[in-house]
PDB file of C-alpha atoms and ligand atoms in Angstrom:
ATOM      1  CA  UNK A   1     -74.478  90.751-106.887  1.00  0.00           C
ATOM      2  CA  UNK A   2     -72.726  93.785-105.297  1.00  0.00           C
ATOM      3  CA  UNK A   3     -69.172  94.371-104.227  1.00  0.00           C
ATOM      4  CA  UNK A   4     -68.564  94.602-100.652  1.00  0.00           C
ATOM      5  CA  UNK A   5     -65.626  95.975 -98.550  1.00  0.00           C
ATOM      6  CA  UNK A   6     -65.575  95.242 -94.876  1.00  0.00           C
ATOM      7  CA  UNK A   7     -63.202  97.365 -92.743  1.00  0.00           C
ATOM      8  CA  UNK A   8     -62.329  95.481 -89.555  1.00  0.00           C
ATOM      9  CA  UNK A   9     -61.772  91.865 -89.251  1.00  0.00           C
ATOM     10  CA  UNK A  10     -62.999  90.840 -85.852  1.00  0.00           C
ATOM     11  CA  UNK A  11     -66.188  89.010 -84.783  1.00  0.00           C
ATOM     12  CA  UNK A  12     -68.483  91.129 -86.946  1.00  0.00           C
ATOM     13  CA  UNK A  13     -66.180  91.534 -89.896  1.00  0.00           C
ATOM     14  CA  UNK A  14     -65.681  87.823 -90.068  1.00  0.00           C
ATOM     15  CA  UNK A  15     -69.392  87.036 -89.738  1.00  0.00           C
ATOM     16  CA  UNK A  16     -70.333  89.592 -92.419  1.00  0.00           C
ATOM     17  CA  UNK A  17     -67.629  88.432 -94.834  1.00  0.00           C
ATOM     18  CA  UNK A  18     -69.196  85.009 -94.597  1.00  0.00           C
ATOM     19  CA  UNK A  19     -72.656  86.244 -95.009  1.00  0.00           C
ATOM     20  CA  UNK A  20     -71.875  88.370 -98.100  1.00  0.00           C
ATOM     21  CA  UNK A  21     -69.849  85.488 -99.672  1.00  0.00           C
ATOM     22  CA  UNK A  22     -72.593  83.020 -98.974  1.00  0.00           C
ATOM     23  CA  UNK A  23     -74.780  85.344-101.062  1.00  0.00           C
ATOM     24  CA  UNK A  24     -72.366  85.211-104.014  1.00  0.00           C
ATOM     25  CA  UNK A  25     -70.923  88.734-103.534  1.00  0.00           C
ATOM     26  CA  UNK A  26     -67.161  89.661-104.077  1.00  0.00           C
ATOM     27  CA  UNK A  27     -65.817  90.601-100.690  1.00  0.00           C
ATOM     28  CA  UNK A  28     -62.686  92.688 -99.645  1.00  0.00           C
ATOM     29  CA  UNK A  29     -61.695  92.724 -96.019  1.00  0.00           C
ATOM     30  CA  UNK A  30     -59.344  95.412 -94.707  1.00  0.00           C
ATOM     31  CA  UNK A  31     -57.662  95.362 -91.375  1.00  0.00           C
ATOM     32  CA  UNK A  32     -54.654  97.057 -89.667  1.00  0.00           C
ATOM     33  CA  UNK A  33     -52.746  93.860 -90.104  1.00  0.00           C
ATOM     34  CA  UNK A  34     -53.316  92.016 -93.363  1.00  0.00           C
ATOM     35  CA  UNK A  35     -52.846  88.492 -91.773  1.00  0.00           C
ATOM     36  CA  UNK A  36     -55.920  89.286 -89.598  1.00  0.00           C
ATOM     37  CA  UNK A  37     -57.894  90.309 -92.650  1.00  0.00           C
ATOM     38  CA  UNK A  38     -57.856  86.669 -93.695  1.00  0.00           C
ATOM     39  CA  UNK A  39     -61.204  85.750 -92.177  1.00  0.00           C
ATOM     40  CA  UNK A  40     -62.523  83.829 -95.261  1.00  0.00           C
ATOM     41  CA  UNK A  41     -60.624  81.950 -98.025  1.00  0.00           C
ATOM     42  CA  UNK A  42     -62.694  83.671-100.800  1.00  0.00           C
ATOM     43  CA  UNK A  43     -62.224  87.233 -99.422  1.00  0.00           C
ATOM     44  CA  UNK A  44     -59.659  89.608-100.964  1.00  0.00           C
ATOM     45  CA  UNK A  45     -57.505  91.059 -98.283  1.00  0.00           C
ATOM     46  CA  UNK A  46     -55.607  94.380 -97.583  1.00  0.00           C
ATOM     47  CA  UNK A  47     -54.837  96.793 -94.901  1.00  0.00           C
ATOM     48  CA  UNK A  48     -56.619  99.874 -93.862  1.00  0.00           C
ATOM     49  CA  UNK A  49     -55.580 102.733 -96.176  1.00  0.00           C
ATOM     50  CA  UNK A  50     -55.659 100.370 -99.244  1.00  0.00           C
ATOM     51  CA  UNK A  51     -58.200 101.418-102.086  1.00  0.00           C
ATOM     52  CA  UNK A  52     -61.737 100.433-101.340  1.00  0.00           C
ATOM     53  CA  UNK A  53     -63.153  98.175-104.036  1.00  0.00           C
ATOM     54  CA  UNK A  54     -66.659  97.660-102.618  1.00  0.00           C
ATOM     55  CA  UNK A  55     -69.841  99.526-103.555  1.00  0.00           C
ATOM     56  CA  UNK A  56     -71.095  98.746-100.039  1.00  0.00           C
ATOM     57  CA  UNK A  57     -68.636  99.507 -97.318  1.00  0.00           C
ATOM     58  CA  UNK A  58     -69.270  98.035 -93.933  1.00  0.00           C
ATOM     59  CA  UNK A  59     -67.496  99.642 -90.982  1.00  0.00           C
ATOM     60  CA  UNK A  60     -66.925  96.612 -88.615  1.00  0.00           C
ATOM     61  CA  UNK A  61     -65.076  98.752 -86.131  1.00  0.00           C
ATOM     62  CA  UNK A  62     -65.419  99.943 -82.601  1.00  0.00           C
ATOM     63  CA  UNK A  63     -67.233 103.337 -82.661  1.00  0.00           C
ATOM     64  CA  UNK A  64     -64.077 105.218 -81.386  1.00  0.00           C
ATOM     65  CA  UNK A  65     -62.042 103.987 -84.393  1.00  0.00           C
ATOM     66  CA  UNK A  66     -64.536 105.119 -87.044  1.00  0.00           C
ATOM     67  CA  UNK A  67     -63.656 108.746 -87.213  1.00  0.00           C
ATOM     68  CA  UNK A  68     -59.932 107.994 -87.974  1.00  0.00           C
ATOM     69  CA  UNK A  69     -60.780 105.471 -90.629  1.00  0.00           C
ATOM     70  CA  UNK A  70     -63.363 107.918 -92.240  1.00  0.00           C
ATOM     71  CA  UNK A  71     -60.570 110.494 -92.289  1.00  0.00           C
ATOM     72  CA  UNK A  72     -58.230 108.046 -93.954  1.00  0.00           C
ATOM     73  CA  UNK A  73     -60.770 107.569 -96.607  1.00  0.00           C
ATOM     74  CA  UNK A  74     -61.983 111.204 -96.971  1.00  0.00           C
ATOM     75  CA  UNK A  75     -63.430 111.675-100.330  1.00  0.00           C
ATOM     76  CA  UNK A  76     -62.927 107.840-101.359  1.00  0.00           C
ATOM     77  CA  UNK A  77     -66.385 106.759 -99.953  1.00  0.00           C
ATOM     78  CA  UNK A  78     -68.388 109.368-101.813  1.00  0.00           C
ATOM     79  CA  UNK A  79     -71.444 107.718-103.492  1.00  0.00           C
ATOM     80  CA  UNK A  80     -71.078 104.433-101.630  1.00  0.00           C
ATOM     81  CA  UNK A  81     -73.278 102.769 -99.219  1.00  0.00           C
ATOM     82  CA  UNK A  82     -71.798 103.000 -95.756  1.00  0.00           C
ATOM     83  CA  UNK A  83     -72.960 100.703 -93.191  1.00  0.00           C
ATOM     84  CA  UNK A  84     -72.519 101.602 -89.586  1.00  0.00           C
ATOM     85  CA  UNK A  85     -73.044  98.519 -87.268  1.00  0.00           C
ATOM     86  CA  UNK A  86     -71.558 100.234 -84.037  1.00  0.00           C
ATOM     87  CA  UNK A  87     -72.902 100.076 -80.644  1.00  0.00           C
ATOM     88  CA  UNK A  88     -71.298 103.395 -79.267  1.00  0.00           C
ATOM     89  CA  UNK A  89     -71.164 102.340 -75.660  1.00  0.00           C
ATOM     90  CA  UNK A  90     -69.176 104.305 -72.920  1.00  0.00           C
ATOM     91  CA  UNK A  91     -67.110 101.169 -71.996  1.00  0.00           C
ATOM     92  CA  UNK A  92     -65.777 103.021 -68.968  1.00  0.00           C
ATOM     93  CA  UNK A  93     -69.159 103.123 -67.223  1.00  0.00           C
ATOM     94  CA  UNK A  94     -71.139 100.619 -69.317  1.00  0.00           C
ATOM     95  CA  UNK A  95     -74.048 102.887 -68.424  1.00  0.00           C
ATOM     96  CA  UNK A  96     -74.547 105.263 -71.371  1.00  0.00           C
ATOM     97  CA  UNK A  97     -73.720 105.888 -74.906  1.00  0.00           C
ATOM     98  CA  UNK A  98     -70.960 108.262 -76.176  1.00  0.00           C
ATOM     99  CA  UNK A  99     -73.053 109.998 -78.638  1.00  0.00           C
ATOM    100  CA  UNK A 100     -75.540 112.862 -77.805  1.00  0.00           C
ATOM    101  CA  UNK A 101     -79.029 111.472 -76.540  1.00  0.00           C
ATOM    102  CA  UNK A 102     -80.870 113.047 -79.519  1.00  0.00           C
ATOM    103  CA  UNK A 103     -78.384 111.739 -82.023  1.00  0.00           C
ATOM    104  CA  UNK A 104     -76.751 108.320 -82.878  1.00  0.00           C
ATOM    105  CA  UNK A 105     -73.475 107.059 -84.105  1.00  0.00           C
ATOM    106  CA  UNK A 106     -74.942 106.598 -87.547  1.00  0.00           C
ATOM    107  CA  UNK A 107     -76.022 110.275 -87.649  1.00  0.00           C
ATOM    108  CA  UNK A 108     -72.631 111.392 -86.523  1.00  0.00           C
ATOM    109  CA  UNK A 109     -71.043 109.222 -89.259  1.00  0.00           C
ATOM    110  CA  UNK A 110     -73.514 110.691 -91.776  1.00  0.00           C
ATOM    111  CA  UNK A 111     -72.241 114.110 -90.811  1.00  0.00           C
ATOM    112  CA  UNK A 112     -68.478 112.953 -91.235  1.00  0.00           C
ATOM    113  CA  UNK A 113     -69.247 111.298 -94.565  1.00  0.00           C
ATOM    114  CA  UNK A 114     -71.935 113.515 -96.179  1.00  0.00           C
ATOM    115  CA  UNK A 115     -71.400 112.214 -99.713  1.00  0.00           C
ATOM    116  CA  UNK A 116     -71.948 108.698 -98.645  1.00  0.00           C
ATOM    117  CA  UNK A 117     -75.278 106.891 -98.095  1.00  0.00           C
ATOM    118  CA  UNK A 118     -75.262 105.773 -94.495  1.00  0.00           C
ATOM    119  CA  UNK A 119     -77.319 102.902 -93.240  1.00  0.00           C
ATOM    120  CA  UNK A 120     -77.612 101.539 -89.782  1.00  0.00           C
ATOM    121  CA  UNK A 121     -77.806  97.695 -89.602  1.00  0.00           C
ATOM    122  CA  UNK A 122     -76.386  94.626 -87.790  1.00  0.00           C
ATOM    123  CA  UNK A 123     -76.000  96.542 -84.432  1.00  0.00           C
ATOM    124  CA  UNK A 124     -78.832  94.549 -82.724  1.00  0.00           C
ATOM    125  CA  UNK A 125     -77.540  91.136 -83.991  1.00  0.00           C
ATOM    126  CA  UNK A 126     -74.812  89.497 -81.941  1.00  0.00           C
ATOM    127  CA  UNK A 127     -72.004  88.118 -84.318  1.00  0.00           C
ATOM    128  CA  UNK A 128     -72.906  84.464 -83.405  1.00  0.00           C
ATOM    129  CA  UNK A 129     -76.359  84.947 -84.475  1.00  0.00           C
ATOM    130  CA  UNK A 130     -75.283  86.249 -87.932  1.00  0.00           C
ATOM    131  CA  UNK A 131     -73.307  83.096 -88.403  1.00  0.00           C
ATOM    132  CA  UNK A 132     -75.940  80.585 -86.981  1.00  0.00           C
ATOM    133  CA  UNK A 133     -78.937  82.147 -88.642  1.00  0.00           C
ATOM    134  CA  UNK A 134     -80.910  81.831 -85.419  1.00  0.00           C
ATOM    135  CA  UNK A 135     -81.677  83.636 -82.226  1.00  0.00           C
ATOM    136  CA  UNK A 136     -83.040  80.820 -79.967  1.00  0.00           C
ATOM    137  CA  UNK A 137     -85.764  79.242 -82.095  1.00  0.00           C
ATOM    138  CA  UNK A 138     -86.418  82.327 -84.192  1.00  0.00           C
ATOM    139  CA  UNK A 139     -84.572  83.344 -87.380  1.00  0.00           C
ATOM    140  CA  UNK A 140     -82.058  86.037 -87.194  1.00  0.00           C
ATOM    141  CA  UNK A 141     -83.450  89.204 -88.585  1.00  0.00           C
ATOM    142  CA  UNK A 142     -81.231  92.229 -89.511  1.00  0.00           C
ATOM    143  CA  UNK A 143     -82.932  95.646 -88.871  1.00  0.00           C
ATOM    144  CA  UNK A 144     -81.900  98.287 -91.468  1.00  0.00           C
ATOM    145  CA  UNK A 145     -82.425 102.051 -90.972  1.00  0.00           C
ATOM    146  CA  UNK A 146     -81.531 104.783 -93.508  1.00  0.00           C
ATOM    147  CA  UNK A 147     -82.897 107.600 -95.675  1.00  0.00           C
ATOM    148  CA  UNK A 148     -82.232 106.053 -99.147  1.00  0.00           C
ATOM    149  CA  UNK A 149     -84.833 103.402-100.083  1.00  0.00           C
ATOM    150  CA  UNK A 150     -82.624 101.951-102.942  1.00  0.00           C
ATOM    151  CA  UNK A 151     -79.599 101.567-100.638  1.00  0.00           C
ATOM    152  CA  UNK A 152     -81.818  99.753 -97.942  1.00  0.00           C
ATOM    153  CA  UNK A 153     -83.092  97.425-100.557  1.00  0.00           C
ATOM    154  CA  UNK A 154     -79.649  96.613-101.824  1.00  0.00           C
ATOM    155  CA  UNK A 155     -78.484  95.911 -98.169  1.00  0.00           C
ATOM    156  CA  UNK A 156     -81.647  93.848 -97.495  1.00  0.00           C
ATOM    157  CA  UNK A 157     -81.154  91.803-100.738  1.00  0.00           C
ATOM    158  CA  UNK A 158     -77.532  91.014 -99.697  1.00  0.00           C
ATOM    159  CA  UNK A 159     -78.655  89.934 -96.245  1.00  0.00           C
ATOM    160  CA  UNK A 160     -81.334  87.733 -97.687  1.00  0.00           C
ATOM    161  CA  UNK A 161     -79.079  86.271-100.288  1.00  0.00           C
ATOM    162  CA  UNK A 162     -76.866  85.193 -97.442  1.00  0.00           C
ATOM    163  CA  UNK A 163     -79.647  83.365 -95.828  1.00  0.00           C
ATOM    164  CA  UNK A 164     -80.922  85.757 -93.069  1.00  0.00           C
ATOM    165  CA  UNK A 165     -84.101  87.857 -92.715  1.00  0.00           C
ATOM    166  CA  UNK A 166     -83.810  91.639 -92.926  1.00  0.00           C
ATOM    167  CA  UNK A 167     -86.476  94.300 -92.280  1.00  0.00           C
ATOM    168  CA  UNK A 168     -86.617  97.974 -93.236  1.00  0.00           C
ATOM    169  CA  UNK A 169     -86.824  99.694 -89.834  1.00  0.00           C
ATOM    170  CA  UNK A 170     -87.481 103.169 -91.147  1.00  0.00           C
ATOM    171  CA  UNK A 171     -85.355 106.393 -91.611  1.00  0.00           C
ATOM    172  CA  UNK A 172     -81.907 106.926 -90.281  1.00  0.00           C
ATOM    173  CA  UNK A 173     -83.450 108.674 -87.284  1.00  0.00           C
ATOM    174  CA  UNK A 174     -84.433 105.108 -86.169  1.00  0.00           C
ATOM    175  CA  UNK A 175     -80.656 104.455 -85.556  1.00  0.00           C
ATOM    176  CA  UNK A 176     -81.109 106.146 -82.185  1.00  0.00           C
ATOM    177  CA  UNK A 177     -83.650 103.483 -81.156  1.00  0.00           C
ATOM    178  CA  UNK A 178     -81.618 100.679 -82.788  1.00  0.00           C
ATOM    179  CA  UNK A 179     -78.716 101.861 -80.829  1.00  0.00           C
ATOM    180  CA  UNK A 180     -80.604 101.885 -77.577  1.00  0.00           C
ATOM    181  CA  UNK A 181     -81.783  98.306 -78.388  1.00  0.00           C
ATOM    182  CA  UNK A 182     -78.178  97.242 -79.073  1.00  0.00           C
ATOM    183  CA  UNK A 183     -77.095  98.967 -75.787  1.00  0.00           C
ATOM    184  CA  UNK A 184     -79.676  97.164 -73.785  1.00  0.00           C
ATOM    185  CA  UNK A 185     -78.935  93.740 -75.431  1.00  0.00           C
ATOM    186  CA  UNK A 186     -75.204  94.197 -74.692  1.00  0.00           C
ATOM    187  CA  UNK A 187     -75.859  94.942 -71.009  1.00  0.00           C
ATOM    188  CA  UNK A 188     -78.093  91.837 -70.657  1.00  0.00           C
ATOM    189  CA  UNK A 189     -75.396  89.662 -72.248  1.00  0.00           C
ATOM    190  CA  UNK A 190     -72.474  91.260 -70.275  1.00  0.00           C
ATOM    191  CA  UNK A 191     -74.732  90.683 -67.068  1.00  0.00           C
ATOM    192  CA  UNK A 192     -75.138  87.045 -68.049  1.00  0.00           C
ATOM    193  CA  UNK A 193     -78.921  87.357 -68.270  1.00  0.00           C
ATOM    194  CA  UNK A 194     -78.812  86.200 -71.910  1.00  0.00           C
ATOM    195  CA  UNK A 195     -76.154  84.462 -73.994  1.00  0.00           C
ATOM    196  CA  UNK A 196     -73.986  85.999 -76.655  1.00  0.00           C
ATOM    197  CA  UNK A 197     -75.749  83.656 -79.052  1.00  0.00           C
ATOM    198  CA  UNK A 198     -79.106  84.986 -77.992  1.00  0.00           C
ATOM    199  CA  UNK A 199     -80.753  88.405 -77.887  1.00  0.00           C
ATOM    200  CA  UNK A 200     -83.819  90.130 -79.266  1.00  0.00           C
ATOM    201  CA  UNK A 201     -85.631  88.268 -82.035  1.00  0.00           C
ATOM    202  CA  UNK A 202     -88.296  89.729 -84.498  1.00  0.00           C
ATOM    203  CA  UNK A 203     -91.247  87.530 -85.316  1.00  0.00           C
ATOM    204  CA  UNK A 204     -94.010  88.508 -87.711  1.00  0.00           C
TER     205      UNK A 204
HETATM  206  N1  NAP B   1     -69.560  91.397 -81.607  1.00  0.00           N
HETATM  207  C1  NAP B   1     -70.779  91.477 -81.756  1.00  0.00           C
HETATM  208  O1  NAP B   1     -71.639  90.527 -81.415  1.00  0.00           O
HETATM  209  C2  NAP B   1     -71.444  92.816 -82.103  1.00  0.00           C
HETATM  210  C3  NAP B   1     -72.808  92.840 -82.320  1.00  0.00           C
HETATM  211  C4  NAP B   1     -73.372  94.146 -82.908  1.00  0.00           C
HETATM  212  C5  NAP B   1     -72.597  95.147 -83.041  1.00  0.00           C
HETATM  213  N2  NAP B   1     -71.265  95.070 -82.769  1.00  0.00           N
HETATM  214  C6  NAP B   1     -70.332  96.243 -83.047  1.00  0.00           C
HETATM  215  O2  NAP B   1     -69.501  95.885 -84.129  1.00  0.00           O
HETATM  216  C7  NAP B   1     -68.229  96.647 -83.956  1.00  0.00           C
HETATM  217  C8  NAP B   1     -67.132  95.556 -84.025  1.00  0.00           C
HETATM  218  O3  NAP B   1     -67.259  94.664 -83.024  1.00  0.00           O
HETATM  219  P1  NAP B   1     -66.549  93.285 -83.077  1.00  0.00           P
HETATM  220  O4  NAP B   1     -67.028  92.420 -81.983  1.00  0.00           O
HETATM  221  O5  NAP B   1     -66.341  92.758 -84.471  1.00  0.00           O
HETATM  222  O6  NAP B   1     -65.101  93.846 -82.552  1.00  0.00           O
HETATM  223  P2  NAP B   1     -63.632  93.104 -82.585  1.00  0.00           P
HETATM  224  O7  NAP B   1     -63.843  91.620 -82.655  1.00  0.00           O
HETATM  225  O8  NAP B   1     -62.933  93.716 -81.446  1.00  0.00           O
HETATM  226  O9  NAP B   1     -63.070  93.577 -83.883  1.00  0.00           O
HETATM  227  C9  NAP B   1     -62.684  95.028 -84.188  1.00  0.00           C
HETATM  228  C10 NAP B   1     -61.991  95.191 -85.351  1.00  0.00           C
HETATM  229  O10 NAP B   1     -61.730  96.642 -85.554  1.00  0.00           O
HETATM  230  C11 NAP B   1     -60.367  96.770 -85.755  1.00  0.00           C
HETATM  231  N3  NAP B   1     -59.906  98.111 -85.123  1.00  0.00           N
HETATM  232  C12 NAP B   1     -60.029  98.480 -83.814  1.00  0.00           C
HETATM  233  N4  NAP B   1     -59.470  99.679 -83.701  1.00  0.00           N
HETATM  234  C13 NAP B   1     -59.126 100.206 -84.836  1.00  0.00           C
HETATM  235  C14 NAP B   1     -58.642 101.247 -85.481  1.00  0.00           C
HETATM  236  N5  NAP B   1     -58.304 102.389 -84.654  1.00  0.00           N
HETATM  237  N6  NAP B   1     -58.351 101.374 -86.858  1.00  0.00           N
HETATM  238  C15 NAP B   1     -58.534 100.345 -87.679  1.00  0.00           C
HETATM  239  N7  NAP B   1     -59.022  99.232 -87.239  1.00  0.00           N
HETATM  240  C16 NAP B   1     -59.461  99.103 -85.886  1.00  0.00           C
HETATM  241  C17 NAP B   1     -59.714  95.744 -84.955  1.00  0.00           C
HETATM  242  O11 NAP B   1     -58.327  95.503 -85.481  1.00  0.00           O
HETATM  243  P3  NAP B   1     -57.236  94.887 -84.485  1.00  0.00           P
HETATM  244  O12 NAP B   1     -57.519  93.324 -84.521  1.00  0.00           O
HETATM  245  O13 NAP B   1     -56.003  95.305 -85.302  1.00  0.00           O
HETATM  246  O14 NAP B   1     -57.333  95.515 -83.119  1.00  0.00           O
HETATM  247  C18 NAP B   1     -60.702  94.479 -85.414  1.00  0.00           C
HETATM  248  O15 NAP B   1     -60.345  94.068 -86.728  1.00  0.00           O
HETATM  249  C19 NAP B   1     -68.383  97.340 -82.687  1.00  0.00           C
HETATM  250  O16 NAP B   1     -68.651  98.692 -83.008  1.00  0.00           O
HETATM  251  C20 NAP B   1     -69.397  96.647 -81.902  1.00  0.00           C
HETATM  252  O17 NAP B   1     -70.162  97.574 -81.076  1.00  0.00           O
HETATM  253  C21 NAP B   1     -70.627  93.916 -82.351  1.00  0.00           C
END
């Protein structure tokens, strides 16, 4: 069991609250509006700016919102596992990412929160596949990248306890490839070539 704080209560925040609670973990959800934070009856709720209670903090936010939230919590996320699930698309063009080509959102976040242990995860999983546990006929698999083996093992255990598969995808440098995959998957769904309940699956 590990305490989890999810900042952001949209599609991903709600799916991840449910996943973590299914696995028996205490969950706190923080949103701008406390009513919106009520995504699961078993989750504690609050507003962004309230003290974070989780040892794992999941940023279930649009990438442009992350910097502000990190500055709100400056110093308060030190030592915690910080999970970045963003797909940092340029939504004006839908044709590129807003992070430098040789970097990633996760790497930028690690620079902004150097005393946290940053992991990239969930960005290649549409919210509906986290809830259903399947991508077509295949099980939903969460790819986890990061530089701290213990933190990755902790997040993988949390995902597995919630009933999904998870795979260690390598160091935080792999976040760049995960974000490229997430970007491609998003464009395929936006172009109606795949459904928002589908996407890439991993089979062993
Ligand atoms: N949806 C998916 O299937 C999926 C899959 C993989 C990755 N992702 C990534 O997951 C992240 C969240 O996606 P989502 O689909 O859950 O989005 P969403 O449903 O739009 O939810 C976004 C959440 O972020 C909050 N938020 C927005 N701007 C904020 C700010 N400046 N300060 C504080 N909170 C703010 C929103 O609060 P308000 O309600 O107050 O606006 C809402 O709670 C994105 O980075 C996306 O790229 C999504």
